[in-house]
mmCIF file of C-alpha atoms in Angstrom:
data_model
loop_
_atom_site.group_PDB
_atom_site.id
_atom_site.type_symbol
_atom_site.label_atom_id
_atom_site.label_comp_id
_atom_site.label_asym_id
_atom_site.label_seq_id
_atom_site.Cartn_x
_atom_site.Cartn_y
_atom_site.Cartn_z
ATOM 1 C CA MET A 1 126.232 -252.283 5.224
ATOM 2 C CA GLY A 2 129.445 -250.105 6.023
ATOM 3 C CA ARG A 3 127.049 -247.113 5.976
ATOM 4 C CA VAL A 4 124.880 -248.218 8.704
ATOM 5 C CA ARG A 5 127.957 -249.546 10.695
ATOM 6 C CA ARG A 6 129.241 -245.975 10.343
ATOM 7 C CA LYS A 7 126.122 -244.296 11.761
ATOM 8 C CA LEU A 8 125.836 -246.424 14.691
ATOM 9 C CA PHE A 9 129.496 -246.140 15.697
ATOM 10 C CA GLY A 10 130.285 -242.768 14.563
ATOM 11 C CA PRO A 11 129.897 -239.562 17.200
ATOM 12 C CA TRP A 12 125.830 -239.680 16.667
ATOM 13 C CA GLY A 13 125.652 -243.289 17.542
ATOM 14 C CA ILE A 14 128.096 -243.253 20.491
ATOM 15 C CA GLY A 15 126.313 -239.907 21.901
ATOM 16 C CA VAL A 16 122.942 -241.705 21.638
ATOM 17 C CA LEU A 17 124.483 -244.906 23.307
ATOM 18 C CA VAL A 18 126.150 -242.630 26.108
ATOM 19 C CA LEU A 19 123.274 -240.675 26.907
ATOM 20 C CA THR A 20 120.615 -243.935 27.022
ATOM 21 C CA VAL A 21 123.081 -245.092 29.575
ATOM 22 C CA ALA A 22 123.141 -242.128 32.033
ATOM 23 C CA VAL A 23 119.300 -241.650 31.534
ATOM 24 C CA GLY A 24 118.936 -245.297 32.604
ATOM 25 C CA GLY A 25 121.457 -245.017 35.427
ATOM 26 C CA PHE A 26 119.656 -241.892 36.561
ATOM 27 C CA GLY A 27 116.314 -243.395 36.460
ATOM 28 C CA LEU A 28 117.338 -246.859 38.509
ATOM 29 C CA TYR A 29 119.041 -244.427 41.149
ATOM 30 C CA TRP A 30 116.100 -242.127 41.323
ATOM 31 C CA PHE A 31 113.218 -244.821 41.471
ATOM 32 C CA GLN A 32 115.131 -247.787 43.248
ATOM 33 C CA PRO A 33 112.855 -250.714 41.921
ATOM 34 C CA TRP A 34 114.637 -253.177 43.573
ATOM 35 C CA LYS A 35 113.345 -252.033 46.729
ATOM 36 C CA LEU A 36 109.984 -253.167 46.074
ATOM 37 C CA TRP A 37 111.130 -257.111 46.477
ATOM 38 C CA GLN A 38 113.933 -256.046 49.526
ATOM 39 C CA ASP A 39 112.224 -256.089 52.989
ATOM 40 C CA ARG A 40 113.899 -254.666 56.034
ATOM 41 C CA THR A 41 112.342 -256.003 59.246
ATOM 42 C CA VAL A 42 112.966 -254.178 63.008
ATOM 43 C CA GLU A 43 112.290 -255.311 66.074
ATOM 44 C CA GLU A 44 112.846 -252.960 68.909
ATOM 45 C CA ALA A 45 111.268 -253.067 72.112
ATOM 46 C CA LEU A 46 109.580 -250.006 73.725
ATOM 47 C CA PRO A 47 112.436 -248.133 75.502
ATOM 48 C CA ALA A 48 112.280 -248.325 79.342
ATOM 49 C CA ALA A 49 113.552 -245.803 82.083
ATOM 50 C CA ALA A 50 117.117 -245.527 82.363
ATOM 51 C CA GLN A 51 117.648 -246.893 86.036
ATOM 52 C CA THR A 52 120.604 -246.865 88.050
ATOM 53 C CA PRO A 53 122.541 -250.201 88.141
ATOM 54 C CA ALA A 54 121.947 -252.345 91.281
ATOM 55 C CA GLY A 55 124.407 -251.415 93.977
ATOM 56 C CA ALA A 56 125.058 -248.029 92.226
ATOM 57 C CA ALA A 57 125.835 -245.052 94.595
ATOM 58 C CA SER A 58 122.725 -242.992 95.247
ATOM 59 C CA THR A 59 123.006 -239.122 95.705
ATOM 60 C CA THR A 60 122.697 -239.745 99.599
ATOM 61 C CA GLY A 61 125.592 -242.296 98.975
ATOM 62 C CA ALA A 62 123.501 -244.962 100.057
ATOM 63 C CA THR A 63 123.228 -248.141 97.521
ATOM 64 C CA SER A 64 119.963 -249.433 96.259
ATOM 65 C CA PRO A 65 119.076 -253.167 97.314
ATOM 66 C CA ALA A 66 119.517 -255.355 94.207
ATOM 67 C CA GLY A 67 116.043 -256.472 94.132
ATOM 68 C CA ALA A 68 114.473 -252.990 94.616
ATOM 69 C CA ALA A 69 112.050 -252.030 92.290
ATOM 70 C CA SER A 70 111.803 -248.497 90.632
ATOM 71 C CA SER A 71 109.342 -245.923 91.842
ATOM 72 C CA ALA A 72 109.235 -244.372 88.385
ATOM 73 C CA PRO A 73 106.387 -244.693 86.442
ATOM 74 C CA GLY A 74 106.585 -247.074 83.341
ATOM 75 C CA PRO A 75 106.014 -245.696 79.682
ATOM 76 C CA GLU A 76 102.594 -244.115 79.006
ATOM 77 C CA THR A 77 100.674 -244.281 75.670
ATOM 78 C CA LEU A 78 98.955 -240.609 75.308
ATOM 79 C CA ALA A 79 97.711 -240.985 71.575
ATOM 80 C CA GLY A 80 97.619 -243.439 68.821
ATOM 81 C CA GLY A 81 95.737 -244.697 65.645
ATOM 82 C CA GLU A 82 95.551 -247.507 62.752
ATOM 83 C CA LEU A 83 97.696 -246.553 59.818
ATOM 84 C CA ILE A 84 95.533 -246.585 56.537
ATOM 85 C CA SER A 85 97.176 -247.293 52.883
ATOM 86 C CA HIS A 86 97.645 -244.259 50.705
ATOM 87 C CA GLU A 87 100.359 -245.198 47.771
ATOM 88 C CA HIS A 88 101.535 -248.372 48.807
ATOM 89 C CA ALA A 89 99.248 -250.841 50.907
ATOM 90 C CA THR A 90 100.079 -249.947 54.713
ATOM 91 C CA SER A 91 99.231 -251.570 58.012
ATOM 92 C CA GLY A 92 100.195 -251.684 61.539
ATOM 93 C CA THR A 93 99.430 -249.261 64.640
ATOM 94 C CA VAL A 94 101.021 -245.910 65.841
ATOM 95 C CA LYS A 95 101.365 -244.887 69.315
ATOM 96 C CA LEU A 96 102.794 -241.470 71.242
ATOM 97 C CA VAL A 97 104.418 -242.773 74.141
ATOM 98 C CA ARG A 98 105.578 -240.611 77.305
ATOM 99 C CA LEU A 99 108.419 -242.561 79.024
ATOM 100 C CA ALA A 100 109.397 -242.337 82.509
ATOM 101 C CA ASP A 101 112.070 -239.994 81.934
ATOM 102 C CA GLY A 102 109.598 -237.189 80.256
ATOM 103 C CA SER A 103 110.812 -237.842 76.947
ATOM 104 C CA HIS A 104 108.389 -238.934 74.129
ATOM 105 C CA VAL A 105 108.654 -241.523 71.253
ATOM 106 C CA VAL A 106 106.442 -242.281 68.402
ATOM 107 C CA ARG A 107 105.968 -245.799 68.289
ATOM 108 C CA LEU A 108 105.183 -248.221 65.060
ATOM 109 C CA GLU A 109 103.983 -251.413 66.222
ATOM 110 C CA LYS A 110 103.304 -254.497 63.430
ATOM 111 C CA LEU A 111 104.065 -252.219 60.539
ATOM 112 C CA GLU A 112 103.674 -253.457 57.003
ATOM 113 C CA THR A 113 104.307 -251.477 54.034
ATOM 114 C CA SER A 114 106.265 -251.477 50.964
ATOM 115 C CA ASN A 115 110.040 -250.601 50.974
ATOM 116 C CA GLY A 116 110.746 -247.083 49.098
ATOM 117 C CA PRO A 117 113.760 -244.658 48.344
ATOM 118 C CA ASP A 118 113.728 -242.131 51.078
ATOM 119 C CA LEU A 119 111.416 -243.084 53.482
ATOM 120 C CA ARG A 120 110.646 -241.061 56.697
ATOM 121 C CA VAL A 121 108.232 -240.935 59.434
ATOM 122 C CA LEU A 122 106.691 -237.573 59.508
ATOM 123 C CA LEU A 123 104.787 -236.092 62.927
ATOM 124 C CA THR A 124 102.235 -233.650 61.308
ATOM 125 C CA ASP A 125 99.349 -231.274 61.618
ATOM 126 C CA ALA A 126 97.341 -232.561 58.544
ATOM 127 C CA PRO A 127 94.228 -234.701 58.960
ATOM 128 C CA VAL A 128 94.351 -238.212 57.736
ATOM 129 C CA LYS A 129 92.193 -238.390 54.291
ATOM 130 C CA GLU A 130 91.208 -241.747 52.602
ATOM 131 C CA GLY A 131 92.285 -242.579 49.461
ATOM 132 C CA THR A 132 94.458 -240.082 46.797
ATOM 133 C CA ALA A 133 93.075 -237.145 48.511
ATOM 134 C CA GLY A 134 95.409 -238.005 51.770
ATOM 135 C CA TRP A 135 98.623 -238.571 49.431
ATOM 136 C CA ARG A 136 100.385 -235.398 49.348
ATOM 137 C CA VAL A 137 99.095 -233.189 52.206
ATOM 138 C CA PHE A 138 101.882 -233.849 55.337
ATOM 139 C CA ASP A 139 104.372 -231.701 54.324
ATOM 140 C CA ASP A 140 102.043 -228.769 53.451
ATOM 141 C CA GLY A 141 101.612 -227.593 57.204
ATOM 142 C CA ALA A 142 103.373 -228.269 60.317
ATOM 143 C CA HIS A 143 105.530 -231.487 60.197
ATOM 144 C CA ILE A 144 108.792 -232.813 61.878
ATOM 145 C CA SER A 145 110.397 -235.601 60.260
ATOM 146 C CA LEU A 146 111.598 -238.092 63.187
ATOM 147 C CA GLY A 147 114.014 -239.824 61.061
ATOM 148 C CA LYS A 148 114.333 -242.559 58.108
ATOM 149 C CA LEU A 149 112.089 -245.429 58.309
ATOM 150 C CA LYS A 150 114.206 -247.720 59.871
ATOM 151 C CA GLY A 151 112.081 -250.906 58.341
ATOM 152 C CA ASN A 152 109.381 -251.523 56.035
ATOM 153 C CA LYS A 153 107.789 -254.432 58.660
ATOM 154 C CA GLY A 154 108.259 -254.809 62.273
ATOM 155 C CA SER A 155 107.954 -252.299 65.651
ATOM 156 C CA GLN A 156 109.978 -249.711 66.032
ATOM 157 C CA ASN A 157 110.348 -246.261 67.915
ATOM 158 C CA TYR A 158 111.399 -242.672 66.867
ATOM 159 C CA LEU A 159 112.443 -240.187 69.263
ATOM 160 C CA VAL A 160 110.742 -236.828 69.283
ATOM 161 C CA PRO A 161 112.614 -233.641 69.573
ATOM 162 C CA GLN A 162 112.511 -232.180 73.221
ATOM 163 C CA ASP A 163 111.444 -228.859 72.004
ATOM 164 C CA VAL A 164 108.087 -230.190 69.968
ATOM 165 C CA ASP A 165 104.742 -228.777 71.292
ATOM 166 C CA LEU A 166 102.714 -231.806 71.200
ATOM 167 C CA SER A 167 99.417 -230.497 70.908
ATOM 168 C CA ARG A 168 100.400 -229.231 67.562
ATOM 169 C CA TYR A 169 100.386 -232.402 65.902
ATOM 170 C CA SER A 170 97.586 -234.743 64.801
ATOM 171 C CA SER A 171 99.105 -237.485 62.646
ATOM 172 C CA VAL A 172 102.075 -239.423 61.439
ATOM 173 C CA SER A 173 102.861 -240.478 57.914
ATOM 174 C CA ILE A 174 105.456 -243.025 56.341
ATOM 175 C CA TRP A 175 106.797 -240.365 53.627
ATOM 176 C CA CYS A 176 108.723 -241.179 50.658
ATOM 177 C CA ASP A 177 110.683 -237.576 50.577
ATOM 178 C CA ARG A 178 111.947 -238.230 47.000
ATOM 179 C CA PHE A 179 108.374 -238.186 45.393
ATOM 180 C CA ASP A 180 106.807 -236.260 48.004
ATOM 181 C CA VAL A 181 103.808 -238.810 48.591
ATOM 182 C CA SER A 182 102.585 -240.612 51.869
ATOM 183 C CA PHE A 183 102.689 -244.156 51.915
ATOM 184 C CA GLY A 184 100.162 -244.321 54.849
ATOM 185 C CA ALA A 185 99.317 -242.705 57.746
ATOM 186 C CA ALA A 186 97.426 -242.435 61.299
ATOM 187 C CA GLU A 187 95.430 -239.916 63.215
ATOM 188 C CA LEU A 188 96.501 -239.833 66.749
ATOM 189 C CA ALA A 189 93.496 -240.082 69.032
ATOM 190 C CA ARG A 190 94.185 -239.138 72.414
ATOM 191 C CA VAL A 191 93.938 -241.738 74.949
#
């Protein structure tokens, strides 16, 4: 019995124990399995045009009446599509919206997907393919990360940088940057 104890608590036994703990800790950090049971719901309204507060001075020195309606056009949907599932079950809609100030946002509506490590919203030029053929294509060509996914459920907005040529991009992916795989994607059909 003393021999077994010496082997277990000797230098080799302690080395194996330390290695096992380190590999286990790295595995937990890398895969983050607890996120499969954690949902984050984000409900954002579609951004409106920035308006001058009632009673504020205009460039001509006049004040705007409290009840006056803005003459600026509202948000306009330029393209949209339905999310399809890839690596994880994913549903909802995606819209490319031009706001009244000329800026653009990608809007996810009624999003439902799994949570995961390092999820991002990508605007890409890749075609959306069903099944495993579409899982890994979204970072192959032109793509822009619009930021980390705010929540795996709900409706949310992602600002498109002003210098982006939107005619080059035709799809949106919920992309897991850690494992280079799409959770789900939508083709952007012009409206």
